[in-house]
Coordinates of C-alpha atoms in Angstrom, one line a residue:
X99 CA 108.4 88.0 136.5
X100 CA 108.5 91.3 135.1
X101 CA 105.3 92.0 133.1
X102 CA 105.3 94.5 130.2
X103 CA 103.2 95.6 127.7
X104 CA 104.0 97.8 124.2
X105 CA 101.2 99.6 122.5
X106 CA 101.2 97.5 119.4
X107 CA 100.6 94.8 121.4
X108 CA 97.9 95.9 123.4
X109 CA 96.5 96.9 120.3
X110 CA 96.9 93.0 118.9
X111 CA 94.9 92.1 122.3
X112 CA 92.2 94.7 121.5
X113 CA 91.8 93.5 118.1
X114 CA 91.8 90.4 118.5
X115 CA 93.0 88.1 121.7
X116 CA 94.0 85.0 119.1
X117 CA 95.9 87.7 117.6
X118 CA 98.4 88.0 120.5
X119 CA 98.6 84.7 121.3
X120 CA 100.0 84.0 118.3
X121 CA 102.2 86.8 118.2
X122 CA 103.6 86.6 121.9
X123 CA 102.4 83.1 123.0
X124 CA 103.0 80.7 119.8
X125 CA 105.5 83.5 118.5
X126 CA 104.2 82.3 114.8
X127 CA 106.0 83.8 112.2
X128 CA 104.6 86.6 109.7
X129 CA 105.7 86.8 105.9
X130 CA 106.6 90.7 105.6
X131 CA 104.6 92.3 103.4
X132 CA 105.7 94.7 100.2
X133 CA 103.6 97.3 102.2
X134 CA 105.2 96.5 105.6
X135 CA 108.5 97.0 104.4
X136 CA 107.6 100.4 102.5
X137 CA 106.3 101.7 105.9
X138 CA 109.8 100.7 107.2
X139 CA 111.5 102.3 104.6
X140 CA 109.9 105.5 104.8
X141 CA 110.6 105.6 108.7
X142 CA 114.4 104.9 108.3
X143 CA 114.7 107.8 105.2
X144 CA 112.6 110.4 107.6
X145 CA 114.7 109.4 110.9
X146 CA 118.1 109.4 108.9
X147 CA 117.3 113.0 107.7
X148 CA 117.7 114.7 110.2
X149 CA 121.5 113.5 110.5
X150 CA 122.1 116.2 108.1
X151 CA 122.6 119.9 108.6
X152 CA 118.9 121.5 108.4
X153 CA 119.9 123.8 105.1
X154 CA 120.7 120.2 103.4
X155 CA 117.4 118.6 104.4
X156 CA 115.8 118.9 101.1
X157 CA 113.1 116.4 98.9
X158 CA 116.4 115.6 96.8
X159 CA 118.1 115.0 99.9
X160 CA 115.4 112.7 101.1
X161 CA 114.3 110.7 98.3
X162 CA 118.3 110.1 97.5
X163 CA 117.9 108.0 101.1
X164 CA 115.7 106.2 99.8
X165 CA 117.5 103.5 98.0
X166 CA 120.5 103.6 100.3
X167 CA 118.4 103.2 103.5
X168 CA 117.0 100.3 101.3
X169 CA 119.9 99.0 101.1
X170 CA 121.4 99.5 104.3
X171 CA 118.1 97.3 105.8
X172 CA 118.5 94.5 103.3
X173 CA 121.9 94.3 104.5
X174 CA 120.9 94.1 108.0
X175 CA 117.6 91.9 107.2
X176 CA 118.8 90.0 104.3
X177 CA 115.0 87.9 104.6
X178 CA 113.7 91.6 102.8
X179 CA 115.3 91.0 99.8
X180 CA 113.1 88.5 99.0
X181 CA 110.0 91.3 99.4
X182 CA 110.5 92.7 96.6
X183 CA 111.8 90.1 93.4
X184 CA 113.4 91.1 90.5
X185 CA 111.5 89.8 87.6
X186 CA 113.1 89.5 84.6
X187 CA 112.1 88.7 80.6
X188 CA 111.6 85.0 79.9
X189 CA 115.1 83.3 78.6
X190 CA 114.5 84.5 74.5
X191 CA 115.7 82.1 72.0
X192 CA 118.6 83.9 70.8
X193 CA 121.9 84.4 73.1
X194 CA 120.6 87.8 74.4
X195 CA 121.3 88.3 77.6
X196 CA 118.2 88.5 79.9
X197 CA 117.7 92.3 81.2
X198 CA 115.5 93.6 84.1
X199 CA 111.6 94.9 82.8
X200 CA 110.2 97.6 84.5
X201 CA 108.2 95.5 87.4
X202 CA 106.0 96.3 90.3
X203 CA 109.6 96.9 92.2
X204 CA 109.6 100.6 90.2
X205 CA 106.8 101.3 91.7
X206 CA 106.9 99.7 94.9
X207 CA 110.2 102.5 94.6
X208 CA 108.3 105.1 93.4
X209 CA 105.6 104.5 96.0
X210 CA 108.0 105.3 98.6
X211 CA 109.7 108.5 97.1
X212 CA 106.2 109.7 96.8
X213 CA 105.0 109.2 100.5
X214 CA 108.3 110.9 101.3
X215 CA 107.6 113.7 99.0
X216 CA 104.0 114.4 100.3
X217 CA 105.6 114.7 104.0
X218 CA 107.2 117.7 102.8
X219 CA 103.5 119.4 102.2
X220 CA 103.2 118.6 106.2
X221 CA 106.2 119.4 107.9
X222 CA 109.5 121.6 107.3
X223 CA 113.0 119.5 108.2
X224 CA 115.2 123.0 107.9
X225 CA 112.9 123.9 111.2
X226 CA 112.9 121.1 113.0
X227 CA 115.7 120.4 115.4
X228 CA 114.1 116.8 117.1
X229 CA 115.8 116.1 120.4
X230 CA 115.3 112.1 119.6
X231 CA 114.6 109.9 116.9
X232 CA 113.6 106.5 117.6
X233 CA 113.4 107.3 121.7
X234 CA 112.6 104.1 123.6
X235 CA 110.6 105.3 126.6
X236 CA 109.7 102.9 129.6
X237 CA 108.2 103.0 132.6
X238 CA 106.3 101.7 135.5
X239 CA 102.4 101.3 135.8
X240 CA 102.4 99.4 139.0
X241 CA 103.9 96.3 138.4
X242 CA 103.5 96.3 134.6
X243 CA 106.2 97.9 132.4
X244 CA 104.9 100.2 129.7
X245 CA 107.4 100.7 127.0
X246 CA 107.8 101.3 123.2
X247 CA 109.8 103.6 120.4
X248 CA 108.8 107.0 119.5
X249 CA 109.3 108.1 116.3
X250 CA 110.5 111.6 117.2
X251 CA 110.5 114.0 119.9
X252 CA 110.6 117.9 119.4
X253 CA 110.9 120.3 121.8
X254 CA 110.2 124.0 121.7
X255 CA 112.4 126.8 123.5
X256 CA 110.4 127.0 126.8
X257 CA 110.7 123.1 127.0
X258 CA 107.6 121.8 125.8
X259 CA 107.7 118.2 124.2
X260 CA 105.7 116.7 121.5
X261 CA 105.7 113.5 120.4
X262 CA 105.1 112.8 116.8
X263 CA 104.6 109.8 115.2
X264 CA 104.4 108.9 111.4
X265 CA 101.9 106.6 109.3
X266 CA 102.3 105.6 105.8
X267 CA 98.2 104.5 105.5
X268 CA 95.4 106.9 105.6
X269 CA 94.1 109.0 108.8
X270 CA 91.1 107.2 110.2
X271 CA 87.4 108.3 110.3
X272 CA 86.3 110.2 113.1
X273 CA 85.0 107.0 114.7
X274 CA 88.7 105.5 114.9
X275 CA 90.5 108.9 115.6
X276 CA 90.6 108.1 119.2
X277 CA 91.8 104.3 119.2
X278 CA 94.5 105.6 116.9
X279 CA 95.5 108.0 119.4
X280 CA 95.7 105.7 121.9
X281 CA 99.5 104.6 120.9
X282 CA 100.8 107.9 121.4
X283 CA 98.7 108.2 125.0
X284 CA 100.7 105.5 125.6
X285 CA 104.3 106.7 124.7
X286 CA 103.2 109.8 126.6
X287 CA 101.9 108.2 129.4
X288 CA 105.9 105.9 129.6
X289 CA 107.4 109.6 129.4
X290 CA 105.5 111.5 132.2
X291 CA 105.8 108.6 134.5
X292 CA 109.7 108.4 133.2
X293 CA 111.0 111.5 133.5
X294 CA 107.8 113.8 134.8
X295 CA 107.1 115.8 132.1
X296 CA 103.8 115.9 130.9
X297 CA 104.2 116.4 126.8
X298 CA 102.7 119.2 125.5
X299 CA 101.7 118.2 122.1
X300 CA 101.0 114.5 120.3
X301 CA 100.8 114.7 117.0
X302 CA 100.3 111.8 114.1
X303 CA 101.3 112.6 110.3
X304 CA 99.6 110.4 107.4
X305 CA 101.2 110.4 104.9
X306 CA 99.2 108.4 102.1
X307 CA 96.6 111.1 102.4
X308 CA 98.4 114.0 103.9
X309 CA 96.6 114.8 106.8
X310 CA 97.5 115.5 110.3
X311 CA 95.8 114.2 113.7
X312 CA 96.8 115.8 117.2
X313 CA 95.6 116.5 120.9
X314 CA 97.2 118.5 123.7
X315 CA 96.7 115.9 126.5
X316 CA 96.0 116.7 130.1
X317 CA 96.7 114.8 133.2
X318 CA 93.0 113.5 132.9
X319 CA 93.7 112.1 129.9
X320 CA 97.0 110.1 130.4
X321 CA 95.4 109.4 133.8
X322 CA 92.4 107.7 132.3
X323 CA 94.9 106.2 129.8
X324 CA 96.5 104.3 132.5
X325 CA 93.0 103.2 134.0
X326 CA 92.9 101.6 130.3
X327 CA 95.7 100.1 130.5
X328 CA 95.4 98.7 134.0
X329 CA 92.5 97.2 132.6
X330 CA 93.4 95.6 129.5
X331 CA 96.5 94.1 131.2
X332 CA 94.0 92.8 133.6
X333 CA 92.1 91.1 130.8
X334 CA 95.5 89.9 129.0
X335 CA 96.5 88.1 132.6
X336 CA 93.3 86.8 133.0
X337 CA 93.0 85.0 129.1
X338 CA 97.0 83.7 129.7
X339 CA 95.9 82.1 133.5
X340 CA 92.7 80.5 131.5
X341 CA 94.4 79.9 128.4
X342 CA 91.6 81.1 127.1
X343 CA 92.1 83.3 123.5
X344 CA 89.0 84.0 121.6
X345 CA 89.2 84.8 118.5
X346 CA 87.3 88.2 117.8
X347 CA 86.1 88.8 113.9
X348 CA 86.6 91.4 111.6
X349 CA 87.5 92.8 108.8
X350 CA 90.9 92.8 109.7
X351 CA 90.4 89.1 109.3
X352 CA 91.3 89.2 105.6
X353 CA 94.8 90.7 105.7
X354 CA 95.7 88.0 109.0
X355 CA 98.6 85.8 108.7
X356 CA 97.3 83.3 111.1
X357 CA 93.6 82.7 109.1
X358 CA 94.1 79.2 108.4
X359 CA 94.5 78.5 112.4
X360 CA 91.8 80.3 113.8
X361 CA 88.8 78.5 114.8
X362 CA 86.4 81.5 114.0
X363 CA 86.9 80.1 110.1
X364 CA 87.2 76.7 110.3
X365 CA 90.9 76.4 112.0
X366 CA 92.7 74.6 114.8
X367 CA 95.1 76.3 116.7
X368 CA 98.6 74.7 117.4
X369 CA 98.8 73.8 121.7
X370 CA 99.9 75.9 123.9
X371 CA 103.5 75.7 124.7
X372 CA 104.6 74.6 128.4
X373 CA 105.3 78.2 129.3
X374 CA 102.5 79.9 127.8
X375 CA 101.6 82.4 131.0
X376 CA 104.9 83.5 130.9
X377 CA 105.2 84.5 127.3
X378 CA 101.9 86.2 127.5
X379 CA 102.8 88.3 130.4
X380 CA 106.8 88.6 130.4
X381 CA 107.6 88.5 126.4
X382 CA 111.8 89.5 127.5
X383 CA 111.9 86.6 130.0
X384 CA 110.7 84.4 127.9
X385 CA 113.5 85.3 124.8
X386 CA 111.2 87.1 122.8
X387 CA 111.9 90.4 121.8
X388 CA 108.5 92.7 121.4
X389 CA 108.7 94.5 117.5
X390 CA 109.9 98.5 118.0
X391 CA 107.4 99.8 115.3
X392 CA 103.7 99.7 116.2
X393 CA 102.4 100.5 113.0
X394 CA 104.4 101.8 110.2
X395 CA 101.7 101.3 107.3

């Protein structure tokens, strides 16, 4: 087997261990929120920028991708069409044709344009010149593979890297700064035991509220992020062995998909499949195919 690990899962595990077994054991689906695919959206128009020359990359640029990248997704993802409905004027009495009213789909729009717009109060495109968009970085923390997608890498003249990643919710309190930066500890973590450069800078840019959060990280750091790591695979290998998922309460209860099942309000789970251990610990083996985005809202 080849066990591997991406941050939004081991941030599934830390929220709550039912949580990933029903992601990566039971592989139940997820309906995909209006919010969900906004924060997809918004990723595509900011990654597709950059394909243009950096004198072009203005707002009007940016919010004119809005609607193709739209587009372009539903065409690959035809399920996200049915996100956001049309909803049209009851049928009248007369022959009139029925016409579109201005619906929560404007605004779902609008919403979008808007997050884009406020990223250009944060950052300048016409000075940016990212080495990657959408890098996958992997690599080996003794036998578990670490791996995920970076929203973009920069990298300055003398060679330093930062990694920056983009939200489309709020920055957290201080209280939560550092589990949020524990996703990007992890990308930078893949890349300095991937390639041996230690990145510089690693940056996260919110873009409901406009605020930025960073830290230069040190060897300490990442190295104590891998001790973390070793030790929530640990606890991951150890719940799949047992089959033993507790369900861990909170308020992230009231937005979960999986409610209904979970025995912490009343549910039953579904059993566990034949070849539960190996979902839990080798997700490609088994056919399953670990999300790229960790958190887009």
């Amino acid at each position: 087997m080849q066990p591997a690990l991406s941050p939004s899962r081991a941030a599934d595990f830390l929220q709550c261990p039912l949580l990933y077994r029903f992601r990566v054991v039971d592989r139940l689906p997820e309906p995909t929120s209006a919010a969900a695919a906004r924060g997809s959206l918004v990723h595509a128009v900011l990654e597709r920028l950059f394909d243009l020359p950096a004198a072009e990359r203005t707002l009007l640029a940016a919010t004119g991708l809005v609607p193709q990248e739209w587009a372009r997704m539903v065409e690959e993802e035809p399920h996200l069409a049915e996100v956001l409905a049309v909803t049209l004027d009851p049928e009248p009495a007369t022959a009139v044709p029925r016409t579109p009213v201005a619906t929560p789909h404007d605004d779902w729009f609008a919403a979008a344009s808007a997050l884009v717009e406020r990223w250009f109060t944060l950052e300048d495109p016409t000075l940016l010149e990212p080495v990657e968009r959408e890098l996958y970085v992997e690599a080996k923390v003794g036998d578990l593979t670490i791996r995920g997608y970076v929203d973009r890498l920069d990298e300055a003249p003398d060679g330093r890297l930062r990694i920056v990643d983009y939200k489309t919710g709020r920055a957290p309190s201080e209280t939560f700064e550092s589990r949020a930066l524990f996703q990007l500890r992890f990308y930078a973590l893949a890349l300095w035991r991937s390639r041996g450069v230690l990145p510089s800078r690693l940056q996260l840019v919110y873009l409901r509220d406009g605020q930025k959060l960073w830290i230069d990280p040190t060897e300490r750091d990442l190295l104590a992020t891998e001790r973390k790591i070793r030790a929530l695979w640990s606890a991951i290998d150890l719940a799949a062995r047992e089959g033993d998922w507790r369900p861990r309460r909170s308020h992230a209860c009231t937005w979960c998909a999986h409610r209904t099942l979970c025995p912490a309000w009343g549910g039953t789970p579904p059993p566990l499949p034949a070849d539960a251990y190996v979902r839990a610990v080798d997700p490609r083996r088994a056919g399953h195919t670990d999300p790229r985005a960790a958190d887009t809202e």
